[in-house]
Tab-separated table of C-alpha atoms in Angstrom:
chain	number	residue	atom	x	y	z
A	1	UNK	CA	-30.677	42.365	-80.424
A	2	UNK	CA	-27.341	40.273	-79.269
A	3	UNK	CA	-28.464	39.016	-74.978
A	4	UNK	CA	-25.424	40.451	-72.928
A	5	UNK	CA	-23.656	38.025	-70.950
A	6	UNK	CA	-24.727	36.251	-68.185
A	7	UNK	CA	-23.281	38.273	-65.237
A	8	UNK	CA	-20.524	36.423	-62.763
A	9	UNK	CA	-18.109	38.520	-61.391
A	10	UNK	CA	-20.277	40.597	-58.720
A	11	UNK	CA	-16.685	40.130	-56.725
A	12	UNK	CA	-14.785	43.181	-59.097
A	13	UNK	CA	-17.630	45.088	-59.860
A	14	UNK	CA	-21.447	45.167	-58.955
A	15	UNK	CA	-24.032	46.781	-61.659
A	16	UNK	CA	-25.187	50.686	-60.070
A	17	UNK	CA	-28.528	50.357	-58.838
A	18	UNK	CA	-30.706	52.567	-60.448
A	19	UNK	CA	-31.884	53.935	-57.554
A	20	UNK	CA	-28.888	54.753	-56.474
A	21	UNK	CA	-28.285	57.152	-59.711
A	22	UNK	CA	-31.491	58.435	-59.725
A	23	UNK	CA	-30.383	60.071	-56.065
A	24	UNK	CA	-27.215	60.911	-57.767
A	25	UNK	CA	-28.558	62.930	-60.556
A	26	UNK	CA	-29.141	66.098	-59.497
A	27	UNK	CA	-25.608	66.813	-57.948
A	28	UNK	CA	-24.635	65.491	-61.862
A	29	UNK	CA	-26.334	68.995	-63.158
A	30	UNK	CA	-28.335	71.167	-60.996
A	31	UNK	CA	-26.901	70.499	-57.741
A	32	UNK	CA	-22.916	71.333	-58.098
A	33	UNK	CA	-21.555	73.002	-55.423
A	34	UNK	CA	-18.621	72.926	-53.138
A	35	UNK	CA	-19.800	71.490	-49.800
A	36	UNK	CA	-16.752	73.628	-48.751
A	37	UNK	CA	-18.371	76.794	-50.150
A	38	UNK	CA	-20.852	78.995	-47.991
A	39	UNK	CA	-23.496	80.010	-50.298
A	40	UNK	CA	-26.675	78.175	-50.825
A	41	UNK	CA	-25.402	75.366	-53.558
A	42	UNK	CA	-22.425	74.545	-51.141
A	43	UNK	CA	-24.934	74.222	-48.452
A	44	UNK	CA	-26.908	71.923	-50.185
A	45	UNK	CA	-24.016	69.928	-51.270
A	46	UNK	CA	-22.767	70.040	-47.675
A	47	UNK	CA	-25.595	68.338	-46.130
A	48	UNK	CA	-26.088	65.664	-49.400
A	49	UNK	CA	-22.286	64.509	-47.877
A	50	UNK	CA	-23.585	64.878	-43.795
A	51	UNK	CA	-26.929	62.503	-44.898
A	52	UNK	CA	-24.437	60.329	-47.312
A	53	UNK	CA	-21.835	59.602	-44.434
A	54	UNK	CA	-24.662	58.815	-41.620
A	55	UNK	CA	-25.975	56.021	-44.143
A	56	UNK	CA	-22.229	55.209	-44.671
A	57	UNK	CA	-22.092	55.254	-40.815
A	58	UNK	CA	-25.002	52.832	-40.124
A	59	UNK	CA	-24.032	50.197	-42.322
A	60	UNK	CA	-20.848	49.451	-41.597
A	61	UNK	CA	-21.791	49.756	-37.698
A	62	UNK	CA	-19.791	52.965	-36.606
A	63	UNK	CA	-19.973	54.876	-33.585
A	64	UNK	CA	-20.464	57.986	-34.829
A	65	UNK	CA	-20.501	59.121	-38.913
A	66	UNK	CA	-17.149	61.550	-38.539
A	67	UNK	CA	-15.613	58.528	-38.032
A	68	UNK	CA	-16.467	57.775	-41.742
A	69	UNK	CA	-13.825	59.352	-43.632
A	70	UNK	CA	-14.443	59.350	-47.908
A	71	UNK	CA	-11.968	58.237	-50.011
A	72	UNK	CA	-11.198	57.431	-53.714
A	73	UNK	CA	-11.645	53.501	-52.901
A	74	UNK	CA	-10.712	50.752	-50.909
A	75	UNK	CA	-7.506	50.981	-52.435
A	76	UNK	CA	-6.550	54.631	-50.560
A	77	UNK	CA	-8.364	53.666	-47.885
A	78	UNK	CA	-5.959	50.675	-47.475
A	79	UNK	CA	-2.938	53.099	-48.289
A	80	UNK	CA	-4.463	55.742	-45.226
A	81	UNK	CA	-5.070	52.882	-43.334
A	82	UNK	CA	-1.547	51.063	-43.503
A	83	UNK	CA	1.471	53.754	-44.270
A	84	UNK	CA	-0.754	56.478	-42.310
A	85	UNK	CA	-1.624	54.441	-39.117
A	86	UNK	CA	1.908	52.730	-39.190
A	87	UNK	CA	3.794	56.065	-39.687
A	88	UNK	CA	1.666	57.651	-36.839
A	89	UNK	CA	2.658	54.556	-34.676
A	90	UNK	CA	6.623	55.043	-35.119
A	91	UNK	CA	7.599	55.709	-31.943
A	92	UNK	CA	6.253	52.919	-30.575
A	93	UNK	CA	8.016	50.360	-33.081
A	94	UNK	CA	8.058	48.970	-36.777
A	95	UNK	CA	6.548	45.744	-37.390
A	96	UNK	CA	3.482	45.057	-39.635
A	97	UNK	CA	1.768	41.841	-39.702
A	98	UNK	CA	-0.479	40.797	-42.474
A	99	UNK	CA	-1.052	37.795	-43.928
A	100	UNK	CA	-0.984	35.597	-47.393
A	101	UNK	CA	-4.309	36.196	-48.677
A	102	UNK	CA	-4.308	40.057	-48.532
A	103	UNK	CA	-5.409	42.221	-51.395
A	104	UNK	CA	-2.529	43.340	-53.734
A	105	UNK	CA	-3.530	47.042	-52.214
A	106	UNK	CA	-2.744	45.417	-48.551
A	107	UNK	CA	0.319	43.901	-49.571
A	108	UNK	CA	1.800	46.781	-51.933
A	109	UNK	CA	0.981	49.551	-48.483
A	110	UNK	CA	3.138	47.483	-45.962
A	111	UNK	CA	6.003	46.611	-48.725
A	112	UNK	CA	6.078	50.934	-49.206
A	113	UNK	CA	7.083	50.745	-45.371
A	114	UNK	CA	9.376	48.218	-45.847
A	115	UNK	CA	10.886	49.895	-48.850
A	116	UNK	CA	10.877	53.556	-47.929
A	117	UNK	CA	10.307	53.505	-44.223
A	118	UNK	CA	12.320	50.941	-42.728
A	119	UNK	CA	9.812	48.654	-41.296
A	120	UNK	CA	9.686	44.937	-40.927
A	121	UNK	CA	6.723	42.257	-41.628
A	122	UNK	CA	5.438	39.278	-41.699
A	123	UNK	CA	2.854	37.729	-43.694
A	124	UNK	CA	0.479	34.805	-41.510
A	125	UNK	CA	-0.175	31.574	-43.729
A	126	UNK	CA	-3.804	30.113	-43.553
A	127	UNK	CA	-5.197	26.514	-44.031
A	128	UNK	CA	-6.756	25.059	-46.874
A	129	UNK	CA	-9.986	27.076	-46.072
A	130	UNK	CA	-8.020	30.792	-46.341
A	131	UNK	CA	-8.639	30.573	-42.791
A	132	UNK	CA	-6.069	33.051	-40.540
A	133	UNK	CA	-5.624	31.282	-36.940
A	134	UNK	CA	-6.074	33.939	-34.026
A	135	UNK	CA	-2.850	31.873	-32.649
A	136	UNK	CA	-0.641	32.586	-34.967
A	137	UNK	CA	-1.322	36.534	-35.336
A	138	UNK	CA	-0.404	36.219	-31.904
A	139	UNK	CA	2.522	34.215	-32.704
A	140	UNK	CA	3.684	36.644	-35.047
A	141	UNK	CA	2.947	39.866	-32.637
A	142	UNK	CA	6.673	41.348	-31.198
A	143	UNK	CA	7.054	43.715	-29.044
A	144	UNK	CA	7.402	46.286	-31.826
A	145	UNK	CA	4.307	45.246	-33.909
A	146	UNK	CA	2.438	48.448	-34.339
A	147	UNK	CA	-0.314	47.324	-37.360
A	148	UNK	CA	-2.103	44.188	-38.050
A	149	UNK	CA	-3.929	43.725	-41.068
A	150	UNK	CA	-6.371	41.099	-41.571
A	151	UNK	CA	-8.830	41.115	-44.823
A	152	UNK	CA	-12.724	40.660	-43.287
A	153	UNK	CA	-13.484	38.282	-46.424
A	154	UNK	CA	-11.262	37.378	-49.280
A	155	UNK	CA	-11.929	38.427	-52.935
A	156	UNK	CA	-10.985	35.283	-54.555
A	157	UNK	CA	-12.624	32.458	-52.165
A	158	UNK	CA	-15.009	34.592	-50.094
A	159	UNK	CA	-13.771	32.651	-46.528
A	160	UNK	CA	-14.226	35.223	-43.786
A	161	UNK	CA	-11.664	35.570	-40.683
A	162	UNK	CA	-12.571	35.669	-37.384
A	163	UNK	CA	-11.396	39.475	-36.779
A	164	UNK	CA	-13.129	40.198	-33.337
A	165	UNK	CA	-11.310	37.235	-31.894
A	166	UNK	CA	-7.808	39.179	-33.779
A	167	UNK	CA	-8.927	42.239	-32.321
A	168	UNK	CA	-8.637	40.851	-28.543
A	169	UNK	CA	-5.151	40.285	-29.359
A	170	UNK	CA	-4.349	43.556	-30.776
A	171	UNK	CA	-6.941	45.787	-28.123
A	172	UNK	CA	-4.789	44.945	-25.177
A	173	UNK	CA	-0.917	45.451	-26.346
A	174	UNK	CA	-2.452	48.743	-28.242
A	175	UNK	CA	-1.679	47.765	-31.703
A	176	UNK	CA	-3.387	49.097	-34.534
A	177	UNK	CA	-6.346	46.489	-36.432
A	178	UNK	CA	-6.746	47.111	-39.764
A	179	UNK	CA	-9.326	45.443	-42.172
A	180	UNK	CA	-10.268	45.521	-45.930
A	181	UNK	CA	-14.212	44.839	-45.526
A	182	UNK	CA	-14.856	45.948	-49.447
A	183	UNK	CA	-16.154	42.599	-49.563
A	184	UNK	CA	-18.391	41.921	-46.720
A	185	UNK	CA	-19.900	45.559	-46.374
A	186	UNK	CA	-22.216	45.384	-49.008
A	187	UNK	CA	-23.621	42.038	-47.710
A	188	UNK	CA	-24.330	43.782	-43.730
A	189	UNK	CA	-21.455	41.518	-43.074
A	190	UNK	CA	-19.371	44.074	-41.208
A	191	UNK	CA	-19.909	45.513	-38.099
A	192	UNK	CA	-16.951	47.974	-36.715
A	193	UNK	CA	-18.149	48.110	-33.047
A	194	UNK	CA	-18.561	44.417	-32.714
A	195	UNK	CA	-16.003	43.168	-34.513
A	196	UNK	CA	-13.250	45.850	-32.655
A	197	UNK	CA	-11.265	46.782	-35.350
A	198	UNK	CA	-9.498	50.440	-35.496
A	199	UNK	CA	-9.213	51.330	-39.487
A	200	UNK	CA	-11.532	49.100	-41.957
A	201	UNK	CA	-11.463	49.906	-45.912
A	202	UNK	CA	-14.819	49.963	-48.169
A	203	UNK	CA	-16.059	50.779	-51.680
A	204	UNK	CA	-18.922	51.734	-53.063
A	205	UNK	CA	-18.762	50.035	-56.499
A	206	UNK	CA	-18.643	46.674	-54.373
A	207	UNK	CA	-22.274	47.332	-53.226
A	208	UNK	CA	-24.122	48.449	-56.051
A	209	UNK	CA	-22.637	52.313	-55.663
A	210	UNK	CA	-20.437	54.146	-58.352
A	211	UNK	CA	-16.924	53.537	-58.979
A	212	UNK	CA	-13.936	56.250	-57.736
A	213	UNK	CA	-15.591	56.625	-54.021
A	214	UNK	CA	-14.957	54.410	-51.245
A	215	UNK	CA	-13.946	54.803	-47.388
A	216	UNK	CA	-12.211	54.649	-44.210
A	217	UNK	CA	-14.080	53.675	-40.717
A	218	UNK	CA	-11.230	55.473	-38.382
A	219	UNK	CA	-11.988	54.443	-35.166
A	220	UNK	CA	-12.607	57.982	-32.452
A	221	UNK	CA	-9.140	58.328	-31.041
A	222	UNK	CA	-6.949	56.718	-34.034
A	223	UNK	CA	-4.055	58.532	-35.237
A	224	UNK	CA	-3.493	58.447	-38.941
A	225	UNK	CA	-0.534	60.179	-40.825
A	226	UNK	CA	-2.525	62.011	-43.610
A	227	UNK	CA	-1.444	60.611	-47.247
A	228	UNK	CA	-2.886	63.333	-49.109
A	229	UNK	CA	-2.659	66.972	-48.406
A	230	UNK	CA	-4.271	70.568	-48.946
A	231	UNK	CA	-7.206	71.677	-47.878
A	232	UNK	CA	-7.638	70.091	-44.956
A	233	UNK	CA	-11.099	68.292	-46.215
A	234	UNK	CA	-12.224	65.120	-44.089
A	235	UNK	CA	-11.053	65.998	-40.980
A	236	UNK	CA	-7.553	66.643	-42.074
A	237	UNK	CA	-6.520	62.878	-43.473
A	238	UNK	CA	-7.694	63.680	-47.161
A	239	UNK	CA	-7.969	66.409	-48.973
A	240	UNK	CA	-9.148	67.300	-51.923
A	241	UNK	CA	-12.720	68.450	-53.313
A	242	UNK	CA	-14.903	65.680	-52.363
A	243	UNK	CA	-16.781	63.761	-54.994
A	244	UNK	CA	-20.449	65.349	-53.927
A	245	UNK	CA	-22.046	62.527	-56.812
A	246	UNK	CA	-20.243	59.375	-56.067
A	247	UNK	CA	-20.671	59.963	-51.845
A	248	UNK	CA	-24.262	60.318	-52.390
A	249	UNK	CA	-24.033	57.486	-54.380
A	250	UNK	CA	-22.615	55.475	-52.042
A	251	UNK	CA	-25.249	56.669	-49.238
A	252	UNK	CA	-27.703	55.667	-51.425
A	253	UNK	CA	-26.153	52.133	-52.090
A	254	UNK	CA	-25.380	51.573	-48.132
A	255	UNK	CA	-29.355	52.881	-47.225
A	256	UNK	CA	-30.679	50.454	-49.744
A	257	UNK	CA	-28.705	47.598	-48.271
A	258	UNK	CA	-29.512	48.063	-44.369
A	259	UNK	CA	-32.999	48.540	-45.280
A	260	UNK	CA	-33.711	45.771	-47.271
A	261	UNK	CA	-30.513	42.696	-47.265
A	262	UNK	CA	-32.028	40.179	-45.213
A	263	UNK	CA	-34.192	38.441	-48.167
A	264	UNK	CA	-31.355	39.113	-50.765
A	265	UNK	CA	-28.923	37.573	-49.301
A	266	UNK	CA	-30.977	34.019	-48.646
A	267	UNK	CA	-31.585	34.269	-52.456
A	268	UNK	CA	-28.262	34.967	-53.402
A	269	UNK	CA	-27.085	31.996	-50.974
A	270	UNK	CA	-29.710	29.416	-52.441
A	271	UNK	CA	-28.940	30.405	-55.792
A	272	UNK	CA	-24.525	30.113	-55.021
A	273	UNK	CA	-25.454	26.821	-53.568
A	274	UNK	CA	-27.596	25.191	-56.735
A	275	UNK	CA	-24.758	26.502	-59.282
A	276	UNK	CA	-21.884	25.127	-56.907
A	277	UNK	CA	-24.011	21.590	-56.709
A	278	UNK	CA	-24.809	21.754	-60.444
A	279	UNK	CA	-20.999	22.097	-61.715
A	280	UNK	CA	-19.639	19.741	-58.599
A	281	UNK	CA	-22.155	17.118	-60.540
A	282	UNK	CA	-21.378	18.209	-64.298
A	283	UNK	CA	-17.669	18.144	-63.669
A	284	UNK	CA	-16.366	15.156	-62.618
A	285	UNK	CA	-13.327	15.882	-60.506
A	286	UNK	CA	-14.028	19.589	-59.778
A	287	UNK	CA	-13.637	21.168	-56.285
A	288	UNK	CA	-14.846	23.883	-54.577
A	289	UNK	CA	-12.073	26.031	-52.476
A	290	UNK	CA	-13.093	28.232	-49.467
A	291	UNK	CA	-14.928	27.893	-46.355
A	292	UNK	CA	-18.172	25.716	-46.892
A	293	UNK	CA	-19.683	27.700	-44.300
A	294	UNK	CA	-17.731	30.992	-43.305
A	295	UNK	CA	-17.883	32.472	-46.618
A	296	UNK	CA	-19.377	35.040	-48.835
A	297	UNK	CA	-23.098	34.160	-49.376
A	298	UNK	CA	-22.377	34.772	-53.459
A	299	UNK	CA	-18.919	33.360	-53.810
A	300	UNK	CA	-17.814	30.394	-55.587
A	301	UNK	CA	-13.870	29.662	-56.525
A	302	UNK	CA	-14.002	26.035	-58.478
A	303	UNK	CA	-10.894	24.101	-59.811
A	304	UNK	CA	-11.441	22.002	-62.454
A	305	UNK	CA	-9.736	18.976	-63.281
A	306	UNK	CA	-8.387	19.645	-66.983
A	307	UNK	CA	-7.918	22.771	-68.412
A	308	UNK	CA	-7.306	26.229	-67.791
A	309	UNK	CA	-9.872	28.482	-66.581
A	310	UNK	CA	-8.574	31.119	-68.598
A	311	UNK	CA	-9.428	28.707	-71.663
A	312	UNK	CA	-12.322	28.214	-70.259
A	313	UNK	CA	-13.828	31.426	-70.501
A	314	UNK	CA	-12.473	32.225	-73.960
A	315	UNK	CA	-15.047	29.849	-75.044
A	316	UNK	CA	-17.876	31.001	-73.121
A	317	UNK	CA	-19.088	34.407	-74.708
A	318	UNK	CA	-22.319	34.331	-72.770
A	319	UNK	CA	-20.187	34.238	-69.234
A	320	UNK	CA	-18.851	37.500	-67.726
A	321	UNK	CA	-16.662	35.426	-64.908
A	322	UNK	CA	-13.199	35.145	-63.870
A	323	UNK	CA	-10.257	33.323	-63.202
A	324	UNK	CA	-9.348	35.183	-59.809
A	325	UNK	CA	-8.923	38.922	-58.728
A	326	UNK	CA	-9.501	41.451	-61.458
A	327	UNK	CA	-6.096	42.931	-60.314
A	328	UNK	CA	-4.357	40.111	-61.186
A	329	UNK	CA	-6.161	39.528	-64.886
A	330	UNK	CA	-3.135	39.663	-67.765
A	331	UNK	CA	0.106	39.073	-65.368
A	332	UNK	CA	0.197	35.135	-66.651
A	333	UNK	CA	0.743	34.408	-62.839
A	334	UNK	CA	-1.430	32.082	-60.617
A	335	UNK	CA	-3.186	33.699	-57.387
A	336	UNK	CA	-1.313	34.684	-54.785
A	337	UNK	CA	-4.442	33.316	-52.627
A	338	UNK	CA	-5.059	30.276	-54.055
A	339	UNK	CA	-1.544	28.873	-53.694
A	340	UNK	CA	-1.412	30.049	-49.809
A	341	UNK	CA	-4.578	27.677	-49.744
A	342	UNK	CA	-2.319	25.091	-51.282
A	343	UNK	CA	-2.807	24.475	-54.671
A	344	UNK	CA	-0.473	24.021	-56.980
A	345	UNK	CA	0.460	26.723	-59.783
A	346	UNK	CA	-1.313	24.525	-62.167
A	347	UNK	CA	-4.646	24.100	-59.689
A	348	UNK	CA	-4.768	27.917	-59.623
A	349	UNK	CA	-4.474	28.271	-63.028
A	350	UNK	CA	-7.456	25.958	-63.405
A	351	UNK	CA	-9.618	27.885	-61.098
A	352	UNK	CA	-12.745	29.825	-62.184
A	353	UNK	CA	-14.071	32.745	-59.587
A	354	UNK	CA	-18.093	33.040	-59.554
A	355	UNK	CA	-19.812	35.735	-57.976
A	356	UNK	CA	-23.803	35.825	-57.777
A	357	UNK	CA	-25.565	38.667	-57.472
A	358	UNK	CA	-28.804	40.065	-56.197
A	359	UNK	CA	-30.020	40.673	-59.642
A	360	UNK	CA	-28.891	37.177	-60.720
A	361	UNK	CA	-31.849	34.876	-61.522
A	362	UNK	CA	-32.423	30.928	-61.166
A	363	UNK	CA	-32.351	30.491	-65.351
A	364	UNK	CA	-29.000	32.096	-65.366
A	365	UNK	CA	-27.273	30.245	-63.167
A	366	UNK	CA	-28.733	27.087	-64.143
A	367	UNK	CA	-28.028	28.409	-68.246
A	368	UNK	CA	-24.420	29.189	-66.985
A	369	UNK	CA	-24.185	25.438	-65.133
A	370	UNK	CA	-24.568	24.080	-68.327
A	371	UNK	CA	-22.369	26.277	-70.523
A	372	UNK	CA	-19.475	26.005	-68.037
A	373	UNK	CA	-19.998	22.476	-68.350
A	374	UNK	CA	-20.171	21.864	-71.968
A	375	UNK	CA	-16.590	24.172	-72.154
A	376	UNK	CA	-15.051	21.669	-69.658
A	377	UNK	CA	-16.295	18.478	-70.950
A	378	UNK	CA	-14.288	19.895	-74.640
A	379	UNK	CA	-11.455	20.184	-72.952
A	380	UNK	CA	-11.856	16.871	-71.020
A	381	UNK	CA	-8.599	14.890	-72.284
A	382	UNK	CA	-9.768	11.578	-74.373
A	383	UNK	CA	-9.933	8.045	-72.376
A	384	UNK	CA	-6.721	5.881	-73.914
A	385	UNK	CA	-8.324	2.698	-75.572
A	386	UNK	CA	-7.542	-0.266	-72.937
A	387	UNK	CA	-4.820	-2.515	-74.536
């Protein structure tokens, strides 16, 4: 039997944890009712979703669980979170500001305002680090800024912003704080009531849940513009049948992370570290890109000297990895992210995106150090003979 890949891109997708389908199961077969519906299977799916959304609740740090409202992904919940906050702010003004790193979701729900809506923007450069400075959100604020969105930690180089320092700046002139957190959540990175913020996006397959369910922390007392329509499910922002299976997935997956991250995520940071130190050493003239510190604990974004990373990979069966955001995987264009950091178009093209996992052992990263290695020294241009 063939070995499957060694695993590296925990940054798109994470593996389901089994535990978290064996809780999913039974609302797979047995357990299929509405939660909408009064009779005994709706009531059982009903309070499956009230258990799902307290887990939900307690790991990203919310007030109260209706403030959890379930979505398809991060994706809608960036959508909800963006068009619906800013459209339920019109009154008050129509200026977004975002910044250079966002998520394609981010950026694609504030240029729908500009396009159809009439609003203004403006996107926030960062350093080299994909660092935002607090100081220039607040340069960038106007009078009629009504939504700032700042990503909690970036997809592609893992560097997380200082958003509870942002959300001083936005708390006080009453300006809507938005944050995609699909990232951070599943590492107990996130924290809604410390960190201040009024709308912050999640999703479950990020954390070891199923795919097609994510969610919106809405802040008690935010005003959204509902998207999506009909039945009045979630409170009245989304409706639609919810996805009984995939939320009880996802309270499964956020349970199994606030009860047991603390000694995963020093593994997964040892282990990030010794693959980082073993390519910086195998691959003479590679650097790393992203915070050293402020980062994801399982993140690694490399540039190597030579070739593309794209080439890279196509000669590295055994490596499931990437060359930056899944979204942006067959458009032939560099990063969006990587040249706000600075790099040049060619840099980004040479960058490879690592993601460790908390399934991902000491032999594979050291058995992927070595491959990724080998594939770069190949494409190492010869030395010209001295004269």
């Amino acid at each position: 039997m063939t070995s499957r890949p060694i695993y590296l891109d925990h940054q798109a997708t994470t593996p389901l944890d089994p535990r978290v389908l064996k809780e999913m199961l039974p609302f797979l077969t047995t357990a299929y009712g509405n939660p909408n519906s009064g009779h005994a299977y709706g009531r059982e799916a009903s309070k499956a979703v009230t258990a799902a959304r307290q887990r939900v609740a307690h790991l990203i740090g919310a007030k109260n669980p209706v403030e959890v409202v379930f979505t398809s992904g991060a994706t809608e919940a960036n959508h909800l979170a963006i068009v619906g906050g800013a459209l339920a702010k019109r009154p008050y003004g129509g200026h977004i500001v975002t910044t250079a790193i966002e998520h394609k979701a981010v950026l694609a729900a504030v240029q729908r305002l500009v396009d159809h809506h009439g609003y203004t923007s403006s996107r926030v450069a960062v350093d080299r680090y994909g660092h935002v400075r607090p100081a220039d959100i607040a340069a960038a604020l106007t009078p009629s800024t009504v939504l700032v969105s700042v990503m909690h930690a970036n997809n592609e180089i893992g560097t997380l912003q200082r958003i509870a320092v942002i959300s001083q700046l936005t708390a006080h002139r009453r300006i809507l704080l938005h944050t995609d957190a699909a990232q951070s959540a599943g590492y107990s990175l996130f924290h809604a009531s410390e960190l201040g913020v009024d709308l912050a996006s999640f999703s479950a397959h990020k954390l070891y849940g199923p795919k097609g369910i994510g969610a919106l922390y809405v802040r008690s007392g935010t005003r959204l513009t509902p998207q999506q329509t009909g039945g009045g499910q979630e409170r009245g922002l989304r409706a639609g049948t919810l996805n009984v299976p995939a939320i009880v997935g996802f309270g499964a997956a956020a349970h199994l992370i606030t009860s047991e991250t603390a000694p995963a995520l020093t593994q997964i940071r040892a282990l990030r570290d010794h693959l980082q130190d073993l390519l910086l050493e195998a691959v003479p003239g590679a650097t790393a890109n992203g915070h050293p510190t402020r980062r994801l604990p399982g993140s690694i974004s490399l540039t190597l000297p030579d070739a593309e990373a794209a080439d890279i990979l196509d000669h590295l069966p055994d490596i499931a990895a990437a060359t930056g955001s899944a979204c942006n995987t067959g458009t032939g264009e560099p990063s969006h992210v990587l040249t706000a950091i600075g790099l040049t178009r060619t840099q980004a093209r040479r960058t490879l995106r690592l993601g460790i996992g908390r399934n991902t052992t000491a032999t594979e990263v050291e058995r992927a150090a070595a491959l990724i290695a080998q594939a770069a020294a190949r494409h190492r241009p010869p030395r010209s003979k001295a004269a």
